[in-house]
Amino acid sequence: MPQVTLNNGVEMPLLGFGVFQIPPEDTERAVTEALAAGYRSIDTAAAYQNEEAVGRALARSGIPREELFVTTKLWIQDAGEEKAKRALETSLGKLGLDRLDLCLIHQPYGDYYGTWRSLEAGYRQDTVRAIGVSNFHPDRLTDLITHNDVVPAVDQVETHPYFQRIGDEEAMRKRGVRMEAWSPLAQGRHGLLQDPVLTEVAQAHGKSVAQVVLRWLMQREVVAVVKSTKPERMRENLAVFDFELTDGEMTRIAALDGTSGPGFDHRDADSVDFINSMQLT
Ligand code: NDP
């Protein structure tokens, strides 16, 4: 598995396995199968409510800790310096780990400056190897950078061929922040997996559209986390390192940008209200 080097020298697998919307009772099985398929990077979040199941799968796997890359995210209701400190300890406890590889602020809402100071403390104490953000547009990202000490290693955002965020990626790159894709397959929405251009490219390589999409991200060195509950799809999504898209194919895929907007608009007031109202129990 190719790795990328984050801005603090930490190596992160280019492709990982995400567990959003996998029910807690199914997560241990899914992560066990993902690890068996070859994934070593696992992406969870306090809000997914399946950290304990992820932790059980990691412990049962017998895979040495240093071969795993574990990411979690802190939710809005835990925003602020003190609350985030406790939330980080809670996540570590649920995952059964004494150190995280990456911890992200899940949403750019609430007192995330306080949360960031807490993450910086965790980073200095080596409880977290790298810290970052998620769903930050470049304006909020650059302000966070300006007013704090540690530059986020990663900004995990929604991106796929219909919503490419080329400008956002440039802004991140310029500041040393690695873009990480969530919903790289657009959760199968917008007809992405039936797209005629992607289908043609996939056929030319004897691959699936999902594989072409993931390969396109890999060639751009955008880290991605992809989810499936099905072992055969887990393996399919990992088999993207044995072929290469040509420059012409990359250009054709680039032209698909804008076919859809975001699945979730972090700047839409009603969406912000909705997400701020989500309380973890
Ligand atoms: P994805 O783009 O990974 O799509 C997952 C969907 O695609 C599932 O319905 C899955 O179905 C299906 N699928 C997976 N592989 C294939 C395939 N090869 N062919 C056809 N269909 C396929 O969406 P996610 O939203 O899950 O994003 C991935 C990860 O990103 C999450 O699990 C999470 O870790 C992270 N994320 C982070 C967010 C954030 O705010 N930071 C928000 C959303 C996601 P099935 O399971 O039946 O195979």
PDB file of N, CA, C and O and ligand atoms in Angstrom, residues 17-21 43-44 48 73 106-107 134-135 156 181-188 193 208 210 225-230 233 236-237 266, ligand 1:
ATOM      1  N   PHE A  17     -10.123   2.368   4.926  1.00  0.00           N
ATOM      2  CA  PHE A  17     -11.472   1.815   5.043  1.00  0.00           C
ATOM      3  C   PHE A  17     -12.278   2.656   6.031  1.00  0.00           C
ATOM      4  O   PHE A  17     -11.836   2.877   7.161  1.00  0.00           O
ATOM      5  N   GLY A  18     -13.457   3.123   5.602  1.00  0.00           N
ATOM      6  CA  GLY A  18     -14.298   3.959   6.462  1.00  0.00           C
ATOM      7  C   GLY A  18     -15.493   3.180   6.980  1.00  0.00           C
ATOM      8  O   GLY A  18     -16.016   2.295   6.300  1.00  0.00           O
ATOM      9  N   VAL A  19     -15.941   3.531   8.184  1.00  0.00           N
ATOM     10  CA  VAL A  19     -17.030   2.766   8.812  1.00  0.00           C
ATOM     11  C   VAL A  19     -18.274   3.610   9.103  1.00  0.00           C
ATOM     12  O   VAL A  19     -19.105   3.233   9.923  1.00  0.00           O
ATOM     13  N   PHE A  20     -18.413   4.728   8.394  1.00  0.00           N
ATOM     14  CA  PHE A  20     -19.626   5.551   8.529  1.00  0.00           C
ATOM     15  C   PHE A  20     -20.838   4.733   8.084  1.00  0.00           C
ATOM     16  O   PHE A  20     -20.791   4.053   7.051  1.00  0.00           O
ATOM     17  N   GLN A  21     -21.902   4.809   8.875  1.00  0.00           N
ATOM     18  CA  GLN A  21     -23.167   4.128   8.572  1.00  0.00           C
ATOM     19  C   GLN A  21     -23.086   2.607   8.639  1.00  0.00           C
ATOM     20  O   GLN A  21     -23.977   1.919   8.153  1.00  0.00           O
ATOM     21  N   ASP A  43     -10.952   4.400   9.346  1.00  0.00           N
ATOM     22  CA  ASP A  43     -11.486   5.730   9.638  1.00  0.00           C
ATOM     23  C   ASP A  43     -12.831   5.617  10.353  1.00  0.00           C
ATOM     24  O   ASP A  43     -13.805   5.149   9.780  1.00  0.00           O
ATOM     25  N   THR A  44     -12.850   6.052  11.628  1.00  0.00           N
ATOM     26  CA  THR A  44     -14.101   6.067  12.373  1.00  0.00           C
ATOM     27  C   THR A  44     -14.310   7.458  12.949  1.00  0.00           C
ATOM     28  O   THR A  44     -13.600   8.407  12.592  1.00  0.00           O
ATOM     29  N   TYR A  48     -19.996   8.132  14.758  1.00  0.00           N
ATOM     30  CA  TYR A  48     -20.440   6.888  14.098  1.00  0.00           C
ATOM     31  C   TYR A  48     -20.923   5.856  15.127  1.00  0.00           C
ATOM     32  O   TYR A  48     -21.527   4.855  14.768  1.00  0.00           O
ATOM     33  N   LYS A  73     -12.650  10.999  14.979  1.00  0.00           N
ATOM     34  CA  LYS A  73     -13.023  12.420  14.867  1.00  0.00           C
ATOM     35  C   LYS A  73     -13.850  12.819  16.083  1.00  0.00           C
ATOM     36  O   LYS A  73     -14.632  12.006  16.580  1.00  0.00           O
ATOM     37  N   HIS A 106     -14.375  16.970  13.540  1.00  0.00           N
ATOM     38  CA  HIS A 106     -15.297  16.423  12.538  1.00  0.00           C
ATOM     39  C   HIS A 106     -15.993  17.497  11.709  1.00  0.00           C
ATOM     40  O   HIS A 106     -16.200  17.333  10.509  1.00  0.00           O
ATOM     41  N   GLN A 107     -16.371  18.610  12.399  1.00  0.00           N
ATOM     42  CA  GLN A 107     -17.142  19.651  11.713  1.00  0.00           C
ATOM     43  C   GLN A 107     -16.623  21.031  12.122  1.00  0.00           C
ATOM     44  O   GLN A 107     -16.252  21.223  13.287  1.00  0.00           O
ATOM     45  N   SER A 134     -11.848  18.226   9.410  1.00  0.00           N
ATOM     46  CA  SER A 134     -12.713  17.640   8.394  1.00  0.00           C
ATOM     47  C   SER A 134     -13.811  18.643   8.060  1.00  0.00           C
ATOM     48  O   SER A 134     -14.308  19.342   8.954  1.00  0.00           O
ATOM     49  N   ASN A 135     -14.140  18.711   6.794  1.00  0.00           N
ATOM     50  CA  ASN A 135     -15.218  19.579   6.315  1.00  0.00           C
ATOM     51  C   ASN A 135     -14.923  21.066   6.475  1.00  0.00           C
ATOM     52  O   ASN A 135     -15.848  21.880   6.556  1.00  0.00           O
ATOM     53  N   GLN A 156     -10.189  16.363   5.779  1.00  0.00           N
ATOM     54  CA  GLN A 156     -10.993  15.301   5.152  1.00  0.00           C
ATOM     55  C   GLN A 156     -12.309  15.911   4.673  1.00  0.00           C
ATOM     56  O   GLN A 156     -13.102  16.397   5.477  1.00  0.00           O
ATOM     57  N   ALA A 181     -10.218  12.354   0.858  1.00  0.00           N
ATOM     58  CA  ALA A 181     -11.566  12.268   0.289  1.00  0.00           C
ATOM     59  C   ALA A 181     -12.482  11.414   1.142  1.00  0.00           C
ATOM     60  O   ALA A 181     -12.155  10.260   1.438  1.00  0.00           O
ATOM     61  N   TRP A 182     -13.643  11.979   1.522  1.00  0.00           N
ATOM     62  CA  TRP A 182     -14.725  11.117   2.034  1.00  0.00           C
ATOM     63  C   TRP A 182     -15.784  10.949   0.959  1.00  0.00           C
ATOM     64  O   TRP A 182     -15.869  11.766   0.051  1.00  0.00           O
ATOM     65  N   SER A 183     -16.548   9.867   1.049  1.00  0.00           N
ATOM     66  CA  SER A 183     -17.501   9.491  -0.011  1.00  0.00           C
ATOM     67  C   SER A 183     -16.844   9.559  -1.387  1.00  0.00           C
ATOM     68  O   SER A 183     -17.375  10.201  -2.304  1.00  0.00           O
ATOM     69  N   PRO A 184     -15.713   8.894  -1.578  1.00  0.00           N
ATOM     70  CA  PRO A 184     -15.036   8.971  -2.881  1.00  0.00           C
ATOM     71  C   PRO A 184     -15.875   8.381  -4.012  1.00  0.00           C
ATOM     72  O   PRO A 184     -15.690   8.751  -5.165  1.00  0.00           O
ATOM     73  N   LEU A 185     -16.818   7.478  -3.647  1.00  0.00           N
ATOM     74  CA  LEU A 185     -17.716   6.910  -4.659  1.00  0.00           C
ATOM     75  C   LEU A 185     -19.059   7.642  -4.662  1.00  0.00           C
ATOM     76  O   LEU A 185     -20.030   7.161  -5.253  1.00  0.00           O
ATOM     77  N   ALA A 186     -19.114   8.795  -3.987  1.00  0.00           N
ATOM     78  CA  ALA A 186     -20.365   9.561  -3.852  1.00  0.00           C
ATOM     79  C   ALA A 186     -21.477   8.698  -3.266  1.00  0.00           C
ATOM     80  O   ALA A 186     -22.658   8.904  -3.586  1.00  0.00           O
ATOM     81  N   GLN A 187     -21.097   7.725  -2.460  1.00  0.00           N
ATOM     82  CA  GLN A 187     -22.058   6.772  -1.866  1.00  0.00           C
ATOM     83  C   GLN A 187     -22.909   6.118  -2.955  1.00  0.00           C
ATOM     84  O   GLN A 187     -24.051   5.730  -2.707  1.00  0.00           O
ATOM     85  N   GLY A 188     -22.372   6.049  -4.165  1.00  0.00           N
ATOM     86  CA  GLY A 188     -23.118   5.454  -5.273  1.00  0.00           C
ATOM     87  C   GLY A 188     -24.231   6.357  -5.803  1.00  0.00           C
ATOM     88  O   GLY A 188     -25.054   5.926  -6.613  1.00  0.00           O
ATOM     89  N   LEU A 193     -21.583   5.748 -10.523  1.00  0.00           N
ATOM     90  CA  LEU A 193     -21.023   4.427 -10.847  1.00  0.00           C
ATOM     91  C   LEU A 193     -21.533   3.905 -12.195  1.00  0.00           C
ATOM     92  O   LEU A 193     -21.083   2.866 -12.665  1.00  0.00           O
ATOM     93  N   SER A 208     -13.537  -1.983 -12.673  1.00  0.00           N
ATOM     94  CA  SER A 208     -14.866  -1.432 -12.412  1.00  0.00           C
ATOM     95  C   SER A 208     -14.788   0.091 -12.335  1.00  0.00           C
ATOM     96  O   SER A 208     -13.693   0.657 -12.167  1.00  0.00           O
ATOM     97  N   ALA A 210     -15.835   1.869  -9.876  1.00  0.00           N
ATOM     98  CA  ALA A 210     -15.349   2.201  -8.518  1.00  0.00           C
ATOM     99  C   ALA A 210     -13.817   2.191  -8.497  1.00  0.00           C
ATOM    100  O   ALA A 210     -13.178   3.080  -7.913  1.00  0.00           O
ATOM    101  N   VAL A 225     -10.804   7.424   1.887  1.00  0.00           N
ATOM    102  CA  VAL A 225     -11.363   6.345   2.703  1.00  0.00           C
ATOM    103  C   VAL A 225     -12.670   5.924   2.058  1.00  0.00           C
ATOM    104  O   VAL A 225     -13.535   6.749   1.770  1.00  0.00           O
ATOM    105  N   VAL A 226     -12.786   4.613   1.829  1.00  0.00           N
ATOM    106  CA  VAL A 226     -13.945   4.077   1.125  1.00  0.00           C
ATOM    107  C   VAL A 226     -14.608   3.037   2.023  1.00  0.00           C
ATOM    108  O   VAL A 226     -13.925   2.353   2.787  1.00  0.00           O
ATOM    109  N   LYS A 227     -15.918   2.943   1.890  1.00  0.00           N
ATOM    110  CA  LYS A 227     -16.655   2.015   2.755  1.00  0.00           C
ATOM    111  C   LYS A 227     -17.371   0.951   1.931  1.00  0.00           C
ATOM    112  O   LYS A 227     -17.925   1.240   0.866  1.00  0.00           O
ATOM    113  N   SER A 228     -17.348  -0.274   2.416  1.00  0.00           N
ATOM    114  CA  SER A 228     -18.247  -1.305   1.911  1.00  0.00           C
ATOM    115  C   SER A 228     -18.470  -2.314   3.029  1.00  0.00           C
ATOM    116  O   SER A 228     -17.571  -2.556   3.833  1.00  0.00           O
ATOM    117  N   THR A 229     -19.657  -2.878   3.053  1.00  0.00           N
ATOM    118  CA  THR A 229     -19.906  -3.935   4.038  1.00  0.00           C
ATOM    119  C   THR A 229     -19.667  -5.313   3.411  1.00  0.00           C
ATOM    120  O   THR A 229     -19.808  -6.322   4.094  1.00  0.00           O
ATOM    121  N   LYS A 230     -19.304  -5.322   2.109  1.00  0.00           N
ATOM    122  CA  LYS A 230     -19.193  -6.594   1.396  1.00  0.00           C
ATOM    123  C   LYS A 230     -17.729  -6.943   1.110  1.00  0.00           C
ATOM    124  O   LYS A 230     -17.028  -6.163   0.446  1.00  0.00           O
ATOM    125  N   ARG A 233     -16.372  -6.427  -2.416  1.00  0.00           N
ATOM    126  CA  ARG A 233     -16.174  -5.016  -2.778  1.00  0.00           C
ATOM    127  C   ARG A 233     -14.987  -4.411  -2.016  1.00  0.00           C
ATOM    128  O   ARG A 233     -14.287  -3.545  -2.539  1.00  0.00           O
ATOM    129  N   GLU A 236     -12.174  -5.498  -4.093  1.00  0.00           N
ATOM    130  CA  GLU A 236     -12.223  -4.769  -5.382  1.00  0.00           C
ATOM    131  C   GLU A 236     -11.679  -3.346  -5.201  1.00  0.00           C
ATOM    132  O   GLU A 236     -10.851  -2.876  -5.992  1.00  0.00           O
ATOM    133  N   ASN A 237     -12.109  -2.688  -4.150  1.00  0.00           N
ATOM    134  CA  ASN A 237     -11.715  -1.287  -3.942  1.00  0.00           C
ATOM    135  C   ASN A 237     -10.230  -1.144  -3.610  1.00  0.00           C
ATOM    136  O   ASN A 237      -9.655  -0.064  -3.786  1.00  0.00           O
ATOM    137  N   HIS A 266     -21.753  22.429   3.624  1.00  0.00           N
ATOM    138  CA  HIS A 266     -21.361  22.933   4.942  1.00  0.00           C
ATOM    139  C   HIS A 266     -21.532  24.437   5.093  1.00  0.00           C
ATOM    140  O   HIS A 266     -21.262  24.980   6.157  1.00  0.00           O
TER     141      HIS A 266
HETATM  142  P1  NDP B   1     -18.446   5.814  -0.266  1.00  0.00           P
HETATM  143  O1  NDP B   1     -18.278   6.779  -1.372  1.00  0.00           O
HETATM  144  O2  NDP B   1     -17.281   5.072   0.265  1.00  0.00           O
HETATM  145  O3  NDP B   1     -19.563   4.796  -0.755  1.00  0.00           O
HETATM  146  C1  NDP B   1     -20.038   3.755   0.031  1.00  0.00           C
HETATM  147  C2  NDP B   1     -21.240   3.164  -0.693  1.00  0.00           C
HETATM  148  O4  NDP B   1     -20.828   2.628  -1.943  1.00  0.00           O
HETATM  149  C3  NDP B   1     -21.886   2.062   0.081  1.00  0.00           C
HETATM  150  O5  NDP B   1     -23.280   2.154  -0.172  1.00  0.00           O
HETATM  151  C4  NDP B   1     -21.319   0.799  -0.561  1.00  0.00           C
HETATM  152  O6  NDP B   1     -22.274  -0.229  -0.485  1.00  0.00           O
HETATM  153  C5  NDP B   1     -21.075   1.218  -1.984  1.00  0.00           C
HETATM  154  N1  NDP B   1     -19.893   0.602  -2.588  1.00  0.00           N
HETATM  155  C6  NDP B   1     -18.665   0.453  -2.027  1.00  0.00           C
HETATM  156  N2  NDP B   1     -17.815  -0.127  -2.894  1.00  0.00           N
HETATM  157  C7  NDP B   1     -18.507  -0.335  -4.028  1.00  0.00           C
HETATM  158  C8  NDP B   1     -18.177  -0.906  -5.275  1.00  0.00           C
HETATM  159  N3  NDP B   1     -16.955  -1.360  -5.518  1.00  0.00           N
HETATM  160  N4  NDP B   1     -19.139  -0.963  -6.228  1.00  0.00           N
HETATM  161  C9  NDP B   1     -20.380  -0.486  -5.992  1.00  0.00           C
HETATM  162  N5  NDP B   1     -20.753   0.057  -4.831  1.00  0.00           N
HETATM  163  C10 NDP B   1     -19.834   0.136  -3.852  1.00  0.00           C
HETATM  164  O7  NDP B   1     -19.239   6.589   0.912  1.00  0.00           O
HETATM  165  P2  NDP B   1     -19.040   6.846   2.450  1.00  0.00           P
HETATM  166  O8  NDP B   1     -19.955   7.987   2.753  1.00  0.00           O
HETATM  167  O9  NDP B   1     -19.163   5.646   3.264  1.00  0.00           O
HETATM  168  O10 NDP B   1     -17.543   7.422   2.563  1.00  0.00           O
HETATM  169  C11 NDP B   1     -16.424   6.621   2.898  1.00  0.00           C
HETATM  170  C12 NDP B   1     -15.909   6.972   4.275  1.00  0.00           C
HETATM  171  O11 NDP B   1     -15.625   8.374   4.370  1.00  0.00           O
HETATM  172  C13 NDP B   1     -16.920   6.759   5.410  1.00  0.00           C
HETATM  173  O12 NDP B   1     -17.127   5.406   5.725  1.00  0.00           O
HETATM  174  C14 NDP B   1     -16.285   7.580   6.503  1.00  0.00           C
HETATM  175  O13 NDP B   1     -15.208   6.882   7.076  1.00  0.00           O
HETATM  176  C15 NDP B   1     -15.810   8.792   5.717  1.00  0.00           C
HETATM  177  N6  NDP B   1     -16.808   9.889   5.751  1.00  0.00           N
HETATM  178  C16 NDP B   1     -16.473  11.032   6.448  1.00  0.00           C
HETATM  179  C17 NDP B   1     -17.346  12.081   6.528  1.00  0.00           C
HETATM  180  C18 NDP B   1     -16.956  13.303   7.265  1.00  0.00           C
HETATM  181  O14 NDP B   1     -17.815  14.172   7.527  1.00  0.00           O
HETATM  182  N7  NDP B   1     -15.699  13.451   7.638  1.00  0.00           N
HETATM  183  C19 NDP B   1     -18.691  12.031   5.907  1.00  0.00           C
HETATM  184  C20 NDP B   1     -18.938  10.807   5.179  1.00  0.00           C
HETATM  185  C21 NDP B   1     -18.017   9.792   5.102  1.00  0.00           C
HETATM  186  P3  NDP B   1     -21.995  -1.612   0.320  1.00  0.00           P
HETATM  187  O15 NDP B   1     -21.591  -1.249   1.731  1.00  0.00           O
HETATM  188  O16 NDP B   1     -23.312  -2.308   0.214  1.00  0.00           O
HETATM  189  O17 NDP B   1     -20.891  -2.297  -0.444  1.00  0.00           O
END
